[in-house]
Amino acid sequence: MKMNPWTLSVLLLLAGPLGADPGWQVEYPDSFCVVEGSTATIPCSFTHPAGQRVERVVWCPNHEICHLTTPNVYNSSNVRADSRFQYLGDLVRNCTLKIIKTVKQDAATYHFRFEANGDKYTKKKGVGVTVTDGEDVKVRSSVTDNVVKEGGQVTLTCTSACSFHRLDVHWYRNGHALSETGPALHLSCLTNNNTGNYTCSLDSSGRKTSAPWSLVVVEDEGRHKCDSDRSVTVSVVSVLLAVILLLLAGLVFAKRSAPGPEHEIVYSEVVR
Ligand SMILES: *[C@@H]1O[C@H](CO)[C@@H](O)[C@H](O)[C@H]1NC(C)=O
Ligand SMILES: *[C@@H]1O[C@H](CO)[C@@H](O)[C@H](O)[C@H]1NC(C)=O
């Protein structure tokens, strides 16, 4: 059948929103970094042409096809109960893989394969999983000096080769866990209570812990109560803002109530 380009583009336009056929696809990151001993959750999603029903899903290391006889870490038709590899996905579109208590040997390039009633698909490009020993975990500080004045602030960040991923970061002062979690620890309105040795770790067991960073908060004469300082600043700022707003309102009002005649002249010229 011959089609002129016009008919073809109309058909393509119609096919876009109406019969959107996602085709065979798998989406996951190119690489994933995890600290040895911690848990990795590799996000993954897949799509297939309409009318296909997925019957089997497989994750396998270092193989581009990942067919039935290839060694795998997860196979939906033959689930090993003791595996550290857990499939959090489904047979519809989610293929998220969780690796519990990663070990060095888990470092590999993983491929996801799914088999439907009509056809099968493996993504050629895998997820490169790196497992680091966490020896490089460090506390970095926003200030160069360890001695900070009372009322001041400091932000500590926990870094490692893996720190570009959202990580489960735990913080400690003198070895005691703090309630704050996340890659950055923000300490403000410092008091002597904040003095101590800070460490961070990248897994909740606290095994991969950084070297300590010690903070010394020193008294500052005349700047004692940080909270009242702050409220004074806030009220000064709000009074200033109110004055500025009043002035602006006054200006606008003055302009409106006294329209310059030159405005009207310009306007009528434009109309003509
Ligand atoms: C896939 O499943 C995981 C685990 O249940 C969930 O966290 C994630 O949000 C899901 N992803 C999508 C795209 O639905
Ligand atoms: C913090 O560590 C230093 C040595 O790095 C030590 O001298 C000091 O006593 C420690 N402070 C606390 C509160 O543990």
XYZ file of N, CA and C and ligand atoms in Angstrom:
844
model
N 0.842 -1.190 0.000
C 0.000 0.000 0.000
C 0.879 1.242 0.000
N 0.528 2.185 -0.910
C 1.309 3.427 -0.993
C 0.576 4.541 -0.258
N 1.336 5.360 0.481
C 0.724 6.447 1.218
C 1.446 7.733 0.912
N 0.705 8.825 0.704
C 1.434 10.081 0.540
C 1.872 10.570 1.922
N 2.901 11.449 1.964
C 3.476 11.856 3.256
C 2.434 12.491 4.184
N 1.483 13.197 3.590
C 0.466 13.873 4.398
C -0.350 12.848 5.197
N -0.876 11.812 4.484
C -1.664 10.771 5.127
C -0.829 10.100 6.231
N 0.440 9.853 5.881
C 1.311 9.159 6.820
C 1.474 9.960 8.111
N 1.704 11.307 7.969
C 1.934 12.096 9.189
C 0.662 12.196 10.015
N -0.509 12.259 9.328
C -1.768 12.281 10.079
C -1.920 10.980 10.863
N -1.611 9.889 10.206
C -1.719 8.577 10.868
C -0.778 8.505 12.069
N 0.468 9.032 11.887
C 1.435 9.007 12.978
C 0.956 9.845 14.146
N 0.377 11.019 13.817
C -0.136 11.904 14.863
C -1.219 11.198 15.665
N -2.102 10.493 14.930
C -3.197 9.778 15.587
C -2.650 8.648 16.459
N -1.638 7.971 15.929
C -1.088 6.824 16.644
C -0.438 7.257 17.948
N 0.147 8.482 17.972
C 0.821 8.960 19.186
C -0.045 8.853 20.418
N -1.011 9.781 20.580
C -1.772 9.781 21.824
C -2.768 8.621 21.948
N -3.306 8.164 20.821
C -4.363 7.154 20.919
C -3.804 5.759 21.169
N -3.115 5.225 20.161
C -2.650 3.848 20.302
C -1.219 3.789 20.784
N -0.821 4.670 21.729
C 0.565 4.718 22.202
C 1.043 3.324 22.589
N 1.986 2.819 21.792
C 2.509 1.491 22.067
C 3.920 1.644 22.622
N 4.088 1.357 23.898
C 5.382 1.644 24.522
C 6.528 0.781 24.005
N 6.241 -0.337 23.384
C 7.317 -1.195 22.890
C 8.038 -1.914 24.021
N 9.125 -2.612 23.639
C 9.891 -3.372 24.621
C 10.974 -2.485 25.200
N 10.888 -2.208 26.480
C 11.873 -1.317 27.102
C 12.115 -1.669 28.554
N 13.354 -1.396 29.008
C 13.678 -1.524 30.426
C 14.436 -0.262 30.808
N 14.081 0.336 31.948
C 14.755 1.543 32.435
C 15.379 1.256 33.787
N 16.702 1.432 33.861
C 17.388 1.407 35.156
C 18.639 2.252 35.048
N 19.277 2.595 36.184
C 20.469 3.444 36.078
C 21.615 2.691 35.410
N 22.555 3.437 34.812
C 23.717 2.808 34.177
C 24.618 2.177 35.229
N 24.708 2.857 36.379
C 25.590 2.336 37.421
C 24.962 2.576 38.781
N 25.431 1.796 39.739
C 24.882 1.885 41.081
C 26.003 1.554 42.049
N 26.157 2.405 43.068
C 27.251 2.204 44.017
C 26.671 1.882 45.392
N 27.239 0.908 46.066
C 26.706 0.509 47.358
C 27.867 0.190 48.297
N 27.688 0.509 49.572
C 28.717 0.226 50.571
C 28.540 -1.214 51.036
N 29.638 -1.931 51.051
C 29.621 -3.326 51.473
C 28.873 -3.477 52.801
N 27.997 -4.460 52.856
C 27.265 -4.714 54.097
C 25.924 -3.999 54.153
N 25.726 -3.007 53.269
C 24.432 -2.313 53.321
C 23.521 -2.844 52.215
N 22.321 -2.326 52.178
C 21.307 -2.826 51.250
C 21.179 -1.886 50.054
N 21.130 -2.458 48.870
C 20.988 -1.654 47.648
C 19.613 -1.909 47.055
N 18.912 -0.852 46.685
C 17.643 -1.020 45.975
C 17.811 -0.379 44.610
N 17.879 -1.202 43.583
C 18.108 -0.704 42.229
C 16.753 -0.463 41.574
N 16.426 0.822 41.298
C 15.128 1.102 40.693
C 15.092 0.604 39.244
N 13.969 0.050 38.839
C 13.859 -0.502 37.487
C 12.393 -0.519 37.077
N 12.141 -0.184 35.805
C 10.777 -0.312 35.289
C 10.843 -0.831 33.861
N 9.802 -1.484 33.411
C 9.794 -2.024 32.050
C 8.438 -1.836 31.384
N 8.470 -1.831 30.062
C 7.211 -1.720 29.308
C 7.257 -2.734 28.167
N 6.099 -3.110 27.680
C 6.014 -4.054 26.557
C 4.809 -3.684 25.713
N 4.759 -4.163 24.485
C 3.613 -3.819 23.636
C 2.304 -4.315 24.263
N 1.238 -3.603 23.971
C -0.075 -3.973 24.502
C -0.417 -5.403 24.055
N -1.136 -6.106 24.885
C -1.578 -7.451 24.518
C -0.626 -8.537 24.984
N 0.565 -8.128 25.451
C 1.520 -9.126 25.947
C 1.258 -9.342 27.440
N 1.376 -10.603 27.855
C 1.222 -10.911 29.278
C 2.546 -11.486 29.760
N 3.186 -10.816 30.746
C 4.501 -11.265 31.211
C 4.343 -12.514 32.073
N 5.143 -13.525 31.748
C 5.031 -14.796 32.462
C 6.241 -15.094 33.344
N 7.391 -14.500 32.985
C 8.584 -14.817 33.754
C 9.528 -13.619 33.708
N 10.157 -13.308 34.849
C 11.164 -12.241 34.891
C 12.444 -12.799 35.511
N 13.576 -12.324 35.038
C 14.880 -12.824 35.488
C 15.855 -11.659 35.638
N 16.694 -11.728 36.666
C 17.828 -10.803 36.793
C 19.067 -11.677 36.795
N 20.042 -11.366 35.935
C 21.259 -12.171 35.973
C 22.495 -11.304 35.796
N 23.627 -11.746 36.353
C 24.850 -10.956 36.275
C 25.658 -11.273 35.020
N 26.263 -10.224 34.439
C 27.267 -10.365 33.376
C 26.857 -11.231 32.191
N 25.610 -11.084 31.739
C 25.209 -11.801 30.539
C 24.185 -10.971 29.763
N 24.456 -10.755 28.466
C 23.601 -9.857 27.690
C 22.245 -10.447 27.324
N 22.142 -11.763 27.346
C 20.870 -12.362 26.944
C 20.103 -12.889 28.152
N 20.824 -13.497 29.057
C 20.214 -13.867 30.326
C 19.094 -14.899 30.106
N 19.325 -15.861 29.219
C 18.289 -16.865 28.938
C 18.262 -17.958 30.016
N 17.421 -18.913 29.801
C 17.083 -19.884 30.844
C 18.276 -20.564 31.520
N 19.324 -20.898 30.754
C 20.426 -21.665 31.337
C 21.504 -20.770 31.950
N 21.368 -19.453 31.810
C 22.365 -18.532 32.378
C 22.199 -18.479 33.893
N 23.296 -18.491 34.640
C 23.157 -18.335 36.093
C 22.466 -17.006 36.396
N 21.508 -17.017 37.319
C 20.798 -15.782 37.629
C 20.762 -15.543 39.136
N 20.409 -14.310 39.514
C 20.268 -14.001 40.940
C 18.796 -13.992 41.334
N 17.926 -13.834 40.335
C 16.486 -13.925 40.605
C 15.785 -14.473 39.368
N 14.859 -15.403 39.604
C 14.098 -16.018 38.529
C 12.705 -16.262 39.086
N 11.722 -15.571 38.527
C 10.376 -15.620 39.126
C 9.764 -17.014 39.091
N 10.269 -17.899 38.208
C 9.643 -19.223 38.159
C 10.383 -20.236 39.032
N 11.436 -19.768 39.720
C 12.197 -20.697 40.554
C 12.867 -19.881 41.668
N 12.080 -19.434 42.639
C 12.582 -18.510 43.654
C 13.321 -19.267 44.758
N 14.558 -18.824 44.981
C 15.333 -19.410 46.073
C 15.018 -18.644 47.352
N 14.619 -19.348 48.397
C 14.137 -18.694 49.613
C 15.244 -17.955 50.367
N 16.478 -18.456 50.276
C 17.536 -17.879 51.110
C 18.302 -16.764 50.414
N 17.848 -16.364 49.249
C 18.646 -15.427 48.468
C 18.688 -14.038 49.094
N 19.846 -13.383 48.969
C 19.961 -11.995 49.404
C 19.409 -11.068 48.329
N 19.069 -11.623 47.158
C 18.503 -10.831 46.071
C 16.989 -10.957 46.110
N 16.315 -9.832 46.342
C 14.848 -9.860 46.426
C 14.261 -9.024 45.299
N 13.244 -9.582 44.689
C 12.560 -8.860 43.615
C 11.414 -8.077 44.237
N 11.496 -6.720 44.165
C 10.425 -5.893 44.735
C 9.412 -5.528 43.650
N 9.700 -5.935 42.431
C 8.833 -5.561 41.316
C 7.646 -6.485 41.153
N 7.090 -6.467 39.929
C 5.903 -7.274 39.650
C 6.012 -7.817 38.227
N 4.925 -8.318 37.695
C 4.939 -8.829 36.319
C 4.252 -7.838 35.381
N 4.118 -6.597 35.837
C 3.399 -5.611 35.034
C 4.344 -4.532 34.489
N 5.063 -3.834 35.397
C 5.966 -2.789 34.899
C 7.108 -2.450 35.842
N 7.098 -2.984 37.047
C 8.128 -2.631 38.023
C 9.099 -3.804 38.160
N 10.413 -3.542 37.994
C 11.396 -4.625 38.097
C 12.478 -4.290 39.118
N 12.109 -3.499 40.143
C 13.059 -3.093 41.182
C 13.692 -4.307 41.873
N 15.026 -4.225 42.024
C 15.769 -5.330 42.637
C 16.452 -4.843 43.906
N 16.333 -5.642 44.962
C 16.953 -5.278 46.233
C 18.042 -6.289 46.540
N 19.233 -5.789 46.906
C 20.320 -6.687 47.313
C 20.570 -6.422 48.791
N 20.379 -7.454 49.592
C 20.502 -7.296 51.039
C 21.913 -7.649 51.488
N 22.467 -6.852 52.387
C 23.811 -7.077 52.941
C 24.819 -7.395 51.832
N 25.055 -6.416 51.004
C 25.942 -6.617 49.856
C 27.335 -7.086 50.283
N 27.896 -7.957 49.450
C 29.280 -8.400 49.653
C 30.057 -8.007 48.395
N 31.383 -7.992 48.521
C 32.261 -7.590 47.404
C 31.904 -8.321 46.111
N 31.593 -9.632 46.233
C 31.329 -10.476 45.056
C 30.048 -10.083 44.324
N 29.229 -9.246 44.922
C 27.998 -8.817 44.239
C 28.302 -7.819 43.123
N 29.512 -7.251 43.127
C 29.875 -6.289 42.088
C 29.806 -6.994 40.736
N 28.946 -6.498 39.848
C 28.752 -7.126 38.533
C 27.868 -6.204 37.706
N 27.678 -6.583 36.452
C 26.735 -5.849 35.602
C 25.477 -6.702 35.492
N 24.393 -6.191 36.021
C 23.151 -6.975 36.069
C 22.214 -6.596 34.915
N 21.603 -7.617 34.350
C 20.640 -7.419 33.250
C 19.276 -7.950 33.666
N 18.237 -7.245 33.202
C 16.872 -7.688 33.484
C 16.270 -8.256 32.212
N 15.632 -9.434 32.333
C 14.980 -10.058 31.187
C 13.536 -10.353 31.555
N 12.631 -10.123 30.623
C 11.251 -10.545 30.880
C 10.691 -11.275 29.677
N 9.918 -12.288 29.974
C 9.361 -13.149 28.932
C 7.848 -13.086 28.989
N 7.245 -12.714 27.850
C 5.783 -12.615 27.777
C 5.253 -13.784 26.964
N 3.948 -13.862 26.823
C 3.367 -14.973 26.052
C 3.773 -14.922 24.583
N 4.045 -13.684 24.070
C 4.391 -13.557 22.662
C 5.888 -13.536 22.392
N 6.630 -12.793 23.185
C 8.045 -12.596 22.899
C 8.809 -12.362 24.205
N 10.140 -12.181 24.094
C 10.966 -11.941 25.275
C 11.915 -10.802 25.012
N 12.412 -10.175 26.088
C 13.296 -9.027 25.927
C 14.300 -8.960 27.060
N 15.581 -8.708 26.696
C 16.622 -8.443 27.700
C 17.265 -7.131 27.316
N 17.485 -6.259 28.276
C 18.178 -5.013 27.953
C 19.664 -5.322 27.833
N 20.233 -4.882 26.689
C 21.624 -5.212 26.394
C 22.575 -4.528 27.380
N 22.250 -3.269 27.709
C 23.094 -2.517 28.636
C 22.628 -2.805 30.051
N 23.541 -3.293 30.890
C 23.153 -3.633 32.254
C 23.393 -2.512 33.245
N 23.077 -2.774 34.513
C 23.388 -1.837 35.600
C 24.719 -2.276 36.194
N 25.710 -1.402 36.152
C 27.008 -1.738 36.738
C 26.962 -1.482 38.238
N 26.998 -2.552 39.020
C 26.942 -2.382 40.479
C 28.358 -2.426 41.054
N 28.717 -1.359 41.791
C 30.019 -1.270 42.444
C 29.807 -1.440 43.940
N 30.659 -2.227 44.578
C 30.560 -2.382 46.034
C 31.839 -1.809 46.638
N 31.720 -0.772 47.462
C 32.929 -0.200 48.078
C 32.998 -0.658 49.529
N 34.220 -0.663 50.071
C 34.364 -1.142 51.448
C 34.054 -0.049 52.471
N 33.768 1.153 52.002
C 33.405 2.208 52.937
C 34.579 2.775 53.710
N 35.809 2.410 53.308
C 36.994 2.925 54.007
C 37.147 4.423 53.783
N 36.528 4.917 52.723
C 36.721 6.323 52.370
C 35.648 7.240 52.946
N 34.866 6.760 53.917
C 33.826 7.613 54.503
C 34.485 8.729 55.311
N 34.073 9.973 55.040
C 34.692 11.131 55.696
C 33.642 12.137 56.128
N 33.959 12.868 57.205
C 33.115 14.001 57.585
C 33.780 15.250 57.029
N 33.017 16.033 56.270
C 33.528 17.319 55.792
C 32.725 18.415 56.470
N 33.381 19.543 56.685
C 32.718 20.608 57.420
C 32.650 21.874 56.588
N 31.620 22.696 56.856
C 31.460 23.958 56.127
C 32.425 25.014 56.657
N 33.052 24.757 57.807
C 34.015 25.722 58.355
C 35.389 25.070 58.409
N 36.425 25.864 58.258
C 37.777 25.293 58.239
C 38.304 25.068 59.650
N 37.860 25.920 60.572
C 38.342 25.829 61.943
C 37.409 24.941 62.761
N 37.963 24.150 63.655
C 37.139 23.300 64.516
C 36.542 24.086 65.675
N 37.060 25.290 65.895
C 36.578 26.109 67.010
C 35.575 27.119 66.471
N 34.340 27.036 66.976
C 33.263 27.906 66.491
C 32.671 28.645 67.680
N 32.288 29.900 67.473
C 31.719 30.691 68.570
C 30.280 30.289 68.843
N 29.897 30.462 70.107
C 28.524 30.203 70.533
C 27.548 30.971 69.636
N 26.436 30.349 69.272
C 25.454 31.021 68.415
C 25.754 30.844 66.932
N 26.925 30.361 66.615
C 27.302 30.167 65.213
C 26.673 28.911 64.645
N 27.065 28.588 63.423
C 26.510 27.385 62.813
C 27.557 26.653 61.985
N 27.291 25.376 61.770
C 28.200 24.566 60.975
C 27.388 23.450 60.305
N 27.758 23.123 59.078
C 27.098 22.012 58.383
C 28.135 20.939 58.113
N 27.855 19.742 58.566
C 28.751 18.620 58.330
C 28.149 17.742 57.240
N 28.983 17.286 56.319
C 28.477 16.358 55.305
C 29.287 15.074 55.345
N 28.614 13.997 55.057
C 29.233 12.677 55.087
C 29.493 12.287 53.632
N 30.743 12.055 53.283
C 31.049 11.750 51.885
C 31.750 10.401 51.745
N 31.591 9.806 50.584
C 32.293 8.566 50.262
C 32.205 8.400 48.756
N 32.832 7.376 48.218
C 32.758 7.133 46.776
C 31.307 6.951 46.341
N 30.461 6.508 47.246
C 29.058 6.228 46.927
C 28.137 7.398 47.214
N 28.657 8.524 47.684
C 27.755 9.514 48.270
C 26.862 10.213 47.255
N 27.039 9.929 45.944
C 26.134 10.549 44.986
C 24.781 9.844 44.940
N 24.645 8.741 45.650
C 23.337 8.090 45.726
C 22.673 8.480 47.036
N 21.367 8.473 47.018
C 20.656 8.736 48.267
C 21.012 7.637 49.252
N 21.645 8.044 50.322
C 22.159 7.035 51.240
C 21.526 7.164 52.608
N 21.593 6.055 53.300
C 21.128 5.944 54.652
C 22.298 6.388 55.541
N 22.377 7.692 55.863
C 23.522 8.179 56.637
C 23.126 8.365 58.096
N 23.970 7.886 58.983
C 23.708 8.027 60.418
C 24.812 8.873 61.033
N 24.431 9.690 62.032
C 25.377 10.611 62.685
C 25.533 10.285 64.157
N 26.731 10.511 64.658
C 27.021 10.233 66.068
C 27.806 11.391 66.661
N 27.524 11.698 67.953
C 28.376 12.636 68.692
C 28.957 11.857 69.853
N 30.264 11.836 69.945
C 30.980 11.056 70.966
C 30.467 9.620 71.002
N 30.178 9.068 69.826
C 29.766 7.668 69.727
C 28.287 7.416 69.957
N 27.537 8.445 70.352
C 26.102 8.261 70.583
C 25.326 8.704 69.342
N 24.369 7.869 68.916
C 23.614 8.171 67.702
C 22.775 9.427 67.892
N 22.768 10.290 66.865
C 21.903 11.477 66.876
C 20.620 11.128 66.135
N 19.578 11.923 66.373
C 18.308 11.591 65.711
C 18.322 11.992 64.238
N 19.203 12.941 63.873
C 19.252 13.408 62.474
C 19.859 12.337 61.569
N 19.252 12.137 60.389
C 19.841 11.242 59.389
C 19.904 11.997 58.066
N 20.627 11.459 57.119
C 20.762 12.136 55.818
C 22.184 12.606 55.627
N 22.554 12.881 54.376
C 23.954 13.192 54.064
C 24.512 14.454 54.719
N 23.642 15.410 55.125
C 24.151 16.637 55.754
C 23.572 16.810 57.150
N 24.423 17.228 58.071
C 23.985 17.503 59.442
C 24.172 18.995 59.665
N 23.059 19.702 59.846
C 23.136 21.152 60.005
C 22.989 21.506 61.477
N 24.007 22.145 62.040
C 23.968 22.534 63.453
C 23.973 24.053 63.509
N 22.925 24.616 64.128
C 22.902 26.080 64.228
C 22.641 26.469 65.669
N 22.781 27.761 65.971
C 22.613 28.256 67.329
C 23.469 27.422 68.281
N 24.713 27.265 67.926
C 25.590 26.360 68.688
C 25.732 26.780 70.147
N 25.729 25.773 71.005
C 26.018 26.002 72.418
C 27.103 25.005 72.801
N 27.560 25.110 74.037
C 28.603 24.210 74.503
C 28.170 22.741 74.405
N 26.841 22.502 74.417
C 26.339 21.126 74.305
C 26.690 20.481 72.973
N 26.987 21.290 71.964
C 27.319 20.749 70.649
C 28.789 20.356 70.529
N 29.579 20.736 71.529
C 30.999 20.368 71.509
C 31.124 18.853 71.543
N 31.999 18.304 70.731
C 32.197 16.853 70.759
C 32.803 16.349 69.477
N 32.984 15.036 69.410
C 33.558 14.409 68.224
C 32.430 13.819 67.382
N 32.324 14.286 66.133
C 31.249 13.846 65.241
C 31.760 12.793 64.261
N 30.989 11.745 64.093
C 31.311 10.736 63.088
C 30.039 10.430 62.308
N 30.205 9.851 61.112
C 29.027 9.434 60.362
C 29.262 8.027 59.849
N 28.168 7.317 59.564
C 28.331 5.984 58.990
C 27.287 5.791 57.905
N 27.591 4.924 56.976
C 26.725 4.751 55.811
C 25.784 3.563 55.941
N 25.795 2.884 57.044
C 24.784 1.842 57.259
C 24.428 1.820 58.733
N 23.231 1.360 59.021
C 22.712 1.510 60.378
C 23.500 0.694 61.400
N 24.245 -0.315 60.952
C 25.014 -1.104 61.912
C 26.197 -0.279 62.430
N 26.522 0.826 61.731
C 27.606 1.690 62.193
C 28.976 1.079 62.006
N 29.094 0.070 61.150
C 30.397 -0.581 60.985
C 31.352 0.278 60.155
N 30.813 0.887 59.087
C 31.678 1.711 58.240
C 31.568 3.144 58.717
N 32.383 3.483 59.717
C 32.269 4.787 60.336
C 33.466 5.647 59.965
N 33.202 6.943 59.815
C 34.262 7.878 59.431
C 35.190 8.137 60.613
N 36.300 8.792 60.320
C 37.164 9.301 61.388
C 36.405 10.452 62.056
N 36.653 10.728 63.337
C 35.904 11.801 63.998
C 36.323 13.195 63.542
N 35.379 14.096 63.576
C 35.642 15.517 63.337
C 35.247 16.211 64.623
N 36.193 16.918 65.234
C 35.849 17.447 66.557
C 35.453 18.909 66.482
N 34.375 19.207 67.184
C 33.821 20.568 67.213
C 33.980 21.118 68.626
N 34.501 22.314 68.711
C 34.620 22.984 70.004
C 33.852 24.297 69.911
N 32.817 24.423 70.763
C 32.044 25.666 70.764
C 32.545 26.518 71.924
N 33.011 27.732 71.626
C 33.535 28.604 72.687
C 32.559 29.727 72.998
N 32.581 30.161 74.240
C 31.687 31.229 74.676
C 32.015 32.518 73.937
N 30.983 33.299 73.680
C 31.184 34.572 73.005
C 30.500 35.627 73.846
N 31.296 36.517 74.459
C 30.729 37.549 75.331
C 29.715 38.381 74.543
N 28.577 38.652 75.156
C 27.605 39.538 74.517
C 26.716 38.841 73.498
N 26.957 37.555 73.253
C 26.077 36.851 72.291
C 25.697 35.534 72.910
N 24.791 35.593 73.876
C 24.509 34.377 74.621
C 23.288 33.638 74.116
N 22.152 34.344 74.135
C 20.920 33.615 73.808
C 20.645 33.745 72.314
N 20.913 32.681 71.604
C 20.775 32.686 70.153
C 19.333 32.915 69.735
N 18.371 32.340 70.467
C 16.961 32.446 70.090
C 16.466 33.890 70.149
N 16.854 34.636 71.236
C 16.374 36.010 71.341
C 17.061 36.865 70.277
N 18.341 36.587 70.003
C 19.039 37.293 68.925
C 18.255 37.185 67.647
N 17.820 35.965 67.395
C 17.133 35.695 66.137
C 15.813 36.463 66.066
N 15.062 36.492 67.191
C 13.762 37.148 67.133
C 13.941 38.654 66.978
N 15.029 39.213 67.567
C 15.293 40.643 67.388
C 15.531 40.908 65.901
N 16.354 40.080 65.267
C 16.636 40.238 63.838
C 15.340 40.171 63.043
N 14.513 39.176 63.362
C 13.263 38.991 62.625
C 12.386 40.229 62.749
N 12.277 40.812 63.984
C 11.370 41.950 64.129
C 11.935 43.177 63.420
N 13.254 43.375 63.461
C 13.841 44.514 62.746
C 13.553 44.380 61.256
N 13.739 43.183 60.727
C 13.498 42.949 59.304
C 12.037 43.197 58.961
N 11.108 42.753 59.818
C 9.701 42.934 59.464
C 9.293 44.397 59.544
N 9.849 45.156 60.504
C 9.547 46.590 60.567
C 10.043 47.269 59.296
N 11.267 46.944 58.874
C 11.832 47.524 57.643
C 10.948 47.211 56.445
N 10.535 45.947 56.347
C 9.682 45.522 55.234
C 8.385 46.319 55.214
N 7.774 46.492 56.395
C 6.506 47.203 56.496
C 6.685 48.644 56.018
N 7.804 49.295 56.443
C 8.068 50.680 56.041
C 8.194 50.761 54.526
N 8.956 49.814 53.944
C 9.168 49.816 52.490
C 7.842 49.655 51.749
N 7.011 48.730 52.244
C 5.710 48.487 51.605
C 4.845 49.734 51.659
N 4.839 50.408 52.830
C 4.041 51.628 52.986
C 4.494 52.690 51.996
N 5.835 52.854 51.883
C 6.387 53.844 50.953
C 5.957 53.535 49.525
N 6.064 52.264 49.153
C 5.686 51.844 47.799
C 4.218 52.139 47.541
N 3.367 51.785 48.519
C 1.925 51.991 48.382
C 1.647 53.482 48.206
N 2.348 54.307 48.986
C 2.180 55.755 48.906
C 2.516 56.257 47.512
N 3.634 55.776 46.963
C 4.079 56.180 45.622
C 3.028 55.834 44.571
N 2.558 54.581 44.618
C 1.570 54.116 43.642
C 0.311 54.971 43.723
N -0.131 55.241 44.959
C -1.351 56.022 45.167
C -1.176 57.433 44.597
N -0.009 58.052 44.883
C 0.252 59.416 44.424
C 0.188 59.470 42.900
N 0.779 58.479 42.226
C 0.782 58.446 40.760
C -0.627 58.322 40.196
N -1.420 57.424 40.845
C -2.776 57.158 40.339
C -3.674 58.373 40.462
N -3.580 59.097 41.657
C -4.510 60.193 41.898
C -4.113 61.430 41.086
N -2.901 61.463 40.554
C -2.501 62.613 39.746
C -2.026 62.150 38.375
N -2.957 61.776 37.476
C -2.527 61.292 36.159
C -2.005 62.459 35.319
N -0.836 62.309 34.794
C -0.244 63.392 33.990
C -1.010 63.543 32.683
N -1.265 64.716 32.254
C -2.007 64.938 31.007
C -1.249 64.386 29.798
N 0.100 64.339 29.909
C 0.891 63.844 28.767
C 0.544 62.402 28.439
N 0.059 61.641 29.421
C -0.320 60.265 29.156
C -1.465 60.189 28.152
N -2.429 61.054 28.360
C -3.604 61.019 27.493
C -3.263 61.431 26.070
N -2.374 62.429 25.965
C -1.980 62.902 24.628
C -1.323 61.764 23.857
N -0.377 61.100 24.518
C 0.324 59.988 23.881
C -0.681 58.940 23.436
N -1.641 58.631 24.298
C -2.622 57.598 24.009
C -3.437 57.948 22.768
N -3.929 59.210 22.716
C -4.787 59.565 21.579
C -4.007 59.556 20.281
N -2.726 59.892 20.372
C -1.904 59.842 19.155
C -1.801 58.410 18.631
N -1.624 57.523 19.555
C -1.505 56.110 19.157
C -2.791 55.635 18.489
N -3.916 56.055 19.049
C -5.204 55.605 18.514
C -5.408 56.118 17.104
N -5.054 57.319 16.899
C -5.191 57.879 15.550
C -4.220 57.206 14.627
C 8.549 -0.237 42.255
O 8.468 -0.917 43.472
C 9.253 -0.367 44.522
C 9.153 -1.286 45.709
O 7.852 -1.620 46.026
C 8.747 1.040 44.818
O 9.524 1.625 45.850
C 8.854 1.882 43.569
O 8.321 3.162 43.806
C 8.100 1.205 42.412
N 8.376 1.974 41.199
C 7.415 2.368 40.368
C 7.860 3.096 39.153
O 6.231 2.139 40.570
C 37.517 13.868 70.926
O 38.688 13.301 70.350
C 39.914 13.799 70.862
C 41.039 13.129 70.121
O 40.812 13.137 68.756
C 39.978 13.525 72.348
O 41.151 14.106 72.884
C 38.763 14.114 73.050
O 38.774 13.751 74.411
C 37.484 13.604 72.410
N 36.356 14.269 73.017
C 35.302 13.619 73.494
C 34.236 14.463 74.127
O 35.200 12.409 73.413
